[in-house]
mmCIF file of C-alpha atoms in Angstrom:
data_model
loop_
_atom_site.group_PDB
_atom_site.id
_atom_site.type_symbol
_atom_site.label_atom_id
_atom_site.label_comp_id
_atom_site.label_asym_id
_atom_site.label_seq_id
_atom_site.Cartn_x
_atom_site.Cartn_y
_atom_site.Cartn_z
ATOM 1 C CA MET A 121 2.667 -17.223 15.199
ATOM 2 C CA LEU A 122 4.167 -17.204 11.791
ATOM 3 C CA PRO A 123 7.567 -18.903 11.132
ATOM 4 C CA LEU A 124 9.515 -15.616 11.289
ATOM 5 C CA ASP A 125 12.541 -17.083 9.453
ATOM 6 C CA GLN A 126 10.284 -17.424 6.355
ATOM 7 C CA TYR A 127 9.280 -13.699 6.451
ATOM 8 C CA LEU A 128 12.272 -11.857 7.718
ATOM 9 C CA PRO A 129 15.435 -12.485 5.681
ATOM 10 C CA PHE A 130 17.720 -11.458 8.523
ATOM 11 C CA TRP A 131 16.147 -13.787 11.087
ATOM 12 C CA ASN A 132 18.773 -16.616 10.921
ATOM 13 C CA ARG A 133 21.466 -13.973 11.363
ATOM 14 C CA LEU A 134 20.161 -12.795 14.797
ATOM 15 C CA ASP A 135 21.705 -14.376 17.831
ATOM 16 C CA PRO A 136 19.408 -16.637 19.994
ATOM 17 C CA ALA A 137 18.797 -13.971 22.638
ATOM 18 C CA ASP A 138 17.616 -11.420 20.004
ATOM 19 C CA GLN A 139 15.393 -14.092 18.405
ATOM 20 C CA ALA A 140 13.928 -14.862 21.788
ATOM 21 C CA ALA A 141 13.299 -11.213 22.621
ATOM 22 C CA PHE A 142 11.785 -10.680 19.165
ATOM 23 C CA THR A 143 9.481 -13.632 19.500
ATOM 24 C CA ALA A 144 8.304 -12.489 22.896
ATOM 25 C CA ALA A 145 7.598 -8.914 21.787
ATOM 26 C CA VAL A 146 5.855 -9.590 18.456
ATOM 27 C CA HIS A 147 2.064 -10.228 18.766
ATOM 28 C CA PRO A 148 -0.846 -10.544 16.281
ATOM 29 C CA ARG A 149 -3.378 -7.775 15.802
ATOM 30 C CA ARG A 150 -6.563 -7.489 13.764
ATOM 31 C CA PHE A 151 -7.955 -4.423 12.106
ATOM 32 C CA ALA A 152 -11.419 -4.037 10.596
ATOM 33 C CA GLN A 153 -11.772 -2.619 7.076
ATOM 34 C CA GLY A 154 -11.579 1.153 7.106
ATOM 35 C CA THR A 155 -9.488 1.381 10.312
ATOM 36 C CA ILE A 156 -6.735 3.957 10.350
ATOM 37 C CA LEU A 157 -3.598 2.200 11.745
ATOM 38 C CA HIS A 158 -1.126 5.020 11.378
ATOM 39 C CA ASN A 159 -1.688 8.778 10.760
ATOM 40 C CA GLY A 160 1.175 11.182 10.249
ATOM 41 C CA ALA A 161 4.811 11.407 11.135
ATOM 42 C CA ASN A 162 4.084 11.891 14.872
ATOM 43 C CA ASP A 163 2.337 8.484 14.977
ATOM 44 C CA CYS A 164 4.736 5.591 15.524
ATOM 45 C CA ILE A 165 2.867 2.320 16.314
ATOM 46 C CA GLY A 166 5.660 0.023 15.102
ATOM 47 C CA LEU A 167 6.210 -2.208 12.149
ATOM 48 C CA LEU A 168 3.335 -4.283 10.765
ATOM 49 C CA LEU A 169 3.927 -7.612 9.001
ATOM 50 C CA VAL A 170 0.762 -8.324 6.984
ATOM 51 C CA THR A 171 -0.362 -11.960 7.417
ATOM 52 C CA SER A 172 -3.759 -11.544 5.660
ATOM 53 C CA GLY A 173 -5.761 -8.705 4.217
ATOM 54 C CA GLN A 174 -4.708 -5.527 2.533
ATOM 55 C CA LEU A 175 -3.290 -2.161 3.643
ATOM 56 C CA ARG A 176 -3.210 1.200 1.807
ATOM 57 C CA VAL A 177 -0.521 3.722 2.369
ATOM 58 C CA PHE A 178 -1.607 7.288 1.271
ATOM 59 C CA THR A 179 -0.937 10.878 1.635
ATOM 60 C CA VAL A 180 -3.039 14.061 1.250
ATOM 61 C CA SER A 181 -2.298 16.787 -1.178
ATOM 62 C CA GLY A 182 -2.397 20.448 -0.373
ATOM 63 C CA GLU A 183 -5.788 20.539 -2.013
ATOM 64 C CA GLY A 184 -7.096 17.840 0.302
ATOM 65 C CA HIS A 185 -7.059 14.978 -2.213
ATOM 66 C CA GLU A 186 -5.911 11.600 -1.008
ATOM 67 C CA ILE A 187 -3.436 9.679 -3.289
ATOM 68 C CA THR A 188 -2.452 6.138 -2.770
ATOM 69 C CA LEU A 189 1.357 5.649 -2.610
ATOM 70 C CA TYR A 190 1.337 1.914 -2.530
ATOM 71 C CA ARG A 191 -0.517 -1.072 -1.185
ATOM 72 C CA LEU A 192 0.630 -3.864 1.144
ATOM 73 C CA PHE A 193 -0.444 -7.486 0.905
ATOM 74 C CA ASP A 194 0.331 -10.861 2.609
ATOM 75 C CA ARG A 195 3.976 -11.023 3.740
ATOM 76 C CA ASP A 196 4.623 -7.324 3.150
ATOM 77 C CA LEU A 197 6.139 -5.283 6.012
ATOM 78 C CA CYS A 198 4.775 -1.774 6.705
ATOM 79 C CA LEU A 199 7.841 0.273 7.550
ATOM 80 C CA PHE A 200 6.453 3.860 7.653
ATOM 81 C CA SER A 201 4.208 2.941 10.565
ATOM 82 C CA ALA A 202 7.351 3.111 12.520
ATOM 83 C CA SER A 203 8.686 6.343 10.913
ATOM 84 C CA CYS A 204 10.067 7.609 14.179
ATOM 85 C CA ILE A 205 12.997 5.171 13.926
ATOM 86 C CA LEU A 206 13.900 6.300 10.318
ATOM 87 C CA ARG A 207 16.282 9.177 10.282
ATOM 88 C CA GLY A 208 15.394 11.933 7.880
ATOM 89 C CA VAL A 209 11.865 10.624 7.204
ATOM 90 C CA THR A 210 9.547 13.514 8.087
ATOM 91 C CA PHE A 211 6.679 13.387 5.565
ATOM 92 C CA ASP A 212 3.167 12.395 6.631
ATOM 93 C CA VAL A 213 1.610 9.191 5.437
ATOM 94 C CA THR A 214 -1.440 7.434 6.617
ATOM 95 C CA VAL A 215 -2.039 3.625 6.682
ATOM 96 C CA GLU A 216 -5.506 2.340 6.333
ATOM 97 C CA ALA A 217 -6.876 -1.258 6.344
ATOM 98 C CA GLU A 218 -8.603 -1.600 2.889
ATOM 99 C CA ARG A 219 -9.847 -5.003 3.956
ATOM 100 C CA ASP A 220 -10.202 -6.799 7.226
ATOM 101 C CA THR A 221 -6.502 -7.350 7.938
ATOM 102 C CA GLU A 222 -4.338 -9.378 10.304
ATOM 103 C CA VAL A 223 -0.829 -8.366 11.084
ATOM 104 C CA LEU A 224 2.104 -9.106 13.326
ATOM 105 C CA HIS A 225 2.982 -6.016 15.294
ATOM 106 C CA ILE A 226 6.723 -5.411 15.840
ATOM 107 C CA PRO A 227 7.247 -2.729 18.461
ATOM 108 C CA SER A 228 9.367 0.252 17.317
ATOM 109 C CA GLU A 229 11.746 0.233 20.273
ATOM 110 C CA LEU A 230 12.622 -3.436 19.746
ATOM 111 C CA TYR A 231 13.262 -3.060 16.043
ATOM 112 C CA HIS A 232 15.266 0.135 16.539
ATOM 113 C CA ARG A 233 17.601 -1.661 19.021
ATOM 114 C CA LEU A 234 18.151 -4.524 16.528
ATOM 115 C CA MET A 235 18.680 -2.100 13.667
ATOM 116 C CA GLU A 236 21.388 -0.254 15.585
ATOM 117 C CA ARG A 237 23.421 -3.245 16.462
ATOM 118 C CA SER A 238 22.720 -5.650 13.617
ATOM 119 C CA ALA A 239 24.082 -4.986 10.178
ATOM 120 C CA PRO A 240 21.691 -7.489 8.471
ATOM 121 C CA VAL A 241 18.675 -5.798 10.041
ATOM 122 C CA ALA A 242 19.999 -2.396 9.102
ATOM 123 C CA ASN A 243 20.619 -3.479 5.454
ATOM 124 C CA PHE A 244 17.261 -5.026 5.151
ATOM 125 C CA THR A 245 15.578 -1.869 6.464
ATOM 126 C CA ASN A 246 17.542 0.291 4.045
ATOM 127 C CA GLU A 247 16.678 -1.920 1.087
ATOM 128 C CA LEU A 248 12.971 -1.925 2.090
ATOM 129 C CA MET A 249 12.963 1.853 2.427
ATOM 130 C CA ALA A 250 14.599 2.239 -0.981
ATOM 131 C CA GLU A 251 11.961 -0.024 -2.485
ATOM 132 C CA ARG A 252 9.183 2.033 -1.007
ATOM 133 C CA PHE A 253 10.725 5.261 -2.173
ATOM 134 C CA SER A 254 11.026 3.768 -5.646
ATOM 135 C CA ASP A 255 7.285 3.099 -5.565
ATOM 136 C CA VAL A 256 6.635 6.688 -4.581
ATOM 137 C CA MET A 257 8.973 7.983 -7.346
ATOM 138 C CA TRP A 258 7.252 5.784 -9.935
ATOM 139 C CA LEU A 259 3.930 7.186 -8.800
ATOM 140 C CA MET A 260 5.138 10.781 -9.089
ATOM 141 C CA ASP A 261 6.320 10.005 -12.610
ATOM 142 C CA GLN A 262 2.838 8.773 -13.394
ATOM 143 C CA ILE A 263 1.184 11.854 -12.043
ATOM 144 C CA LEU A 264 3.524 14.286 -13.803
ATOM 145 C CA ASN A 265 3.911 12.540 -17.147
ATOM 146 C CA HIS A 266 0.865 10.391 -17.770
ATOM 147 C CA LYS A 267 -2.702 11.312 -18.548
ATOM 148 C CA LEU A 268 -5.521 10.450 -16.178
ATOM 149 C CA ASP A 269 -7.247 8.085 -18.633
ATOM 150 C CA THR A 270 -4.212 5.762 -18.842
ATOM 151 C CA ARG A 271 -3.710 5.864 -15.009
ATOM 152 C CA LEU A 272 -7.499 5.083 -14.422
ATOM 153 C CA ALA A 273 -7.460 2.283 -16.898
ATOM 154 C CA ALA A 274 -4.394 0.747 -15.135
ATOM 155 C CA LEU A 275 -6.098 1.192 -11.744
ATOM 156 C CA LEU A 276 -9.346 -0.534 -12.972
ATOM 157 C CA LEU A 277 -7.298 -3.465 -14.206
ATOM 158 C CA GLU A 278 -5.469 -3.605 -10.891
ATOM 159 C CA GLU A 279 -8.711 -3.577 -8.996
ATOM 160 C CA ARG A 280 -10.121 -6.253 -11.295
ATOM 161 C CA ALA A 281 -7.165 -8.517 -10.514
ATOM 162 C CA LEU A 282 -7.413 -7.949 -6.747
ATOM 163 C CA ALA A 283 -11.228 -8.670 -6.821
ATOM 164 C CA GLY A 284 -10.867 -11.654 -9.145
ATOM 165 C CA SER A 285 -13.997 -10.372 -10.933
ATOM 166 C CA ASP A 286 -15.069 -8.093 -13.710
ATOM 167 C CA THR A 287 -17.494 -6.317 -11.374
ATOM 168 C CA LEU A 288 -15.811 -4.041 -8.873
ATOM 169 C CA ASN A 289 -17.557 -2.878 -5.648
ATOM 170 C CA VAL A 290 -15.701 0.491 -5.636
ATOM 171 C CA THR A 291 -16.980 4.038 -5.713
ATOM 172 C CA HIS A 292 -15.855 6.964 -7.799
ATOM 173 C CA GLU A 293 -14.564 8.627 -4.636
ATOM 174 C CA GLN A 294 -12.399 5.608 -3.805
ATOM 175 C CA LEU A 295 -10.868 5.566 -7.286
ATOM 176 C CA ALA A 296 -10.257 9.289 -7.106
ATOM 177 C CA ALA A 297 -8.437 8.811 -3.742
ATOM 178 C CA HIS A 298 -6.138 6.220 -5.312
ATOM 179 C CA LEU A 299 -5.370 8.550 -8.182
ATOM 180 C CA GLY A 300 -5.055 11.859 -6.211
ATOM 181 C CA SER A 301 -7.778 13.368 -8.338
ATOM 182 C CA ALA A 302 -11.205 14.967 -7.686
ATOM 183 C CA ARG A 303 -14.255 12.639 -7.678
ATOM 184 C CA GLU A 304 -15.953 14.770 -10.324
ATOM 185 C CA VAL A 305 -13.075 14.327 -12.693
ATOM 186 C CA VAL A 306 -12.987 10.596 -12.272
ATOM 187 C CA THR A 307 -16.750 10.420 -12.763
ATOM 188 C CA ARG A 308 -16.485 12.261 -16.081
ATOM 189 C CA MET A 309 -13.678 9.922 -17.216
ATOM 190 C CA LEU A 310 -15.631 6.826 -16.226
ATOM 191 C CA ARG A 311 -18.668 8.118 -18.149
ATOM 192 C CA TYR A 312 -16.477 8.520 -21.150
ATOM 193 C CA PHE A 313 -15.202 4.975 -20.655
ATOM 194 C CA GLN A 314 -18.781 3.851 -20.506
ATOM 195 C CA SER A 315 -19.642 5.627 -23.729
ATOM 196 C CA GLU A 316 -16.710 3.807 -25.330
ATOM 197 C CA GLY A 317 -17.872 0.444 -24.146
ATOM 198 C CA LEU A 318 -14.908 -0.140 -21.714
ATOM 199 C CA VAL A 319 -16.968 -0.218 -18.484
ATOM 200 C CA ARG A 320 -20.544 -0.389 -17.354
ATOM 201 C CA LEU A 321 -21.407 1.886 -14.395
ATOM 202 C CA GLY A 322 -23.674 0.850 -11.529
ATOM 203 C CA ARG A 323 -24.582 2.200 -8.081
ATOM 204 C CA GLY A 324 -21.488 1.819 -5.881
ATOM 205 C CA SER A 325 -19.915 -0.543 -8.506
ATOM 206 C CA LEU A 326 -18.750 -0.857 -12.050
ATOM 207 C CA THR A 327 -18.026 -3.736 -14.428
ATOM 208 C CA VAL A 328 -15.156 -3.969 -16.824
ATOM 209 C CA THR A 329 -16.559 -4.883 -20.191
ATOM 210 C CA ASP A 330 -13.547 -4.676 -22.418
ATOM 211 C CA GLU A 331 -10.388 -5.803 -20.627
ATOM 212 C CA ALA A 332 -8.310 -5.899 -23.798
ATOM 213 C CA ARG A 333 -8.938 -2.265 -24.732
ATOM 214 C CA LEU A 334 -8.344 -1.145 -21.150
ATOM 215 C CA GLY A 335 -5.030 -2.977 -21.386
ATOM 216 C CA VAL A 336 -4.029 -1.113 -24.457
ATOM 217 C CA LEU A 337 -5.008 2.196 -22.953
ATOM 218 C CA SER A 338 -3.208 1.502 -19.667
ATOM 219 C CA ALA A 339 0.064 0.180 -21.142
ATOM 220 C CA ALA A 340 2.100 3.367 -20.311
ATOM 221 C CA SER A 341 0.900 3.256 -16.680
ATOM 222 C CA ARG A 342 1.422 -0.419 -15.728
ATOM 223 C CA ARG A 343 4.511 -1.903 -14.193
#
C-alpha cells in the first residue's frame, strides 16, 4: 500500500477513525492496456489513484470521433470515474488504460462520506475538479482556435516525450482519437509532414526526424 499521506494532501487532517476506514477500504487493482475502466455518467466505479501506468480520459463527439480530454500518470487521481458523487457533473467521459496500469481504488461511498463532513477533503476535490475543467477548457480553445497541423505537431512531441524515443508505436487512428479528428485527415497531415521531412512513416509507427521544426510548428499548441 502506498503511504497515503504522500499522495493525498488532506490525509493528515483526517481523524484516526477516518484514516483507518480509508486504509481498510482502499485496495490495489490492475488493468491491462486497452481496458475501459469507466464508461459514461451512469458508471461510478470510484476514484482511482494511479500508482503506475497511464490512463486516458476521453469523450466522443456527435460525429462519433473520440477526443482525448487529458491523461493521468503516476500519482494522479481520477475523479470523474466517481462522477456520481459530483453534483452537477452530467457529461459522459470514458477512462481507458493506455498502458498496463496499477491503481489504488477508492470506493465512491467512502469518499463521498468524507467529502460531506471534511472541509479539507471537499476543498481538495473542488480544486482537483477545477484543474480538470481547466484542462478541458484549454483543449476546447485548441480545437476552436488552432489549426490541426500545430495540434498534431504538439501531440507528436508529447508522444515522443512519453515514449522516450523518436520512434512512436502509434497508429493514425490513435492520433486521430487524441485530436478528435478523422483518421483520413490525420493521415493526410502526416503525409504532408513526411514530405516536409518532419517525420518518417512506417506500418503502425512513425519516426520524428526533425524535432526542432516540429517544436516551432507546435509552439501555439503546447503548454
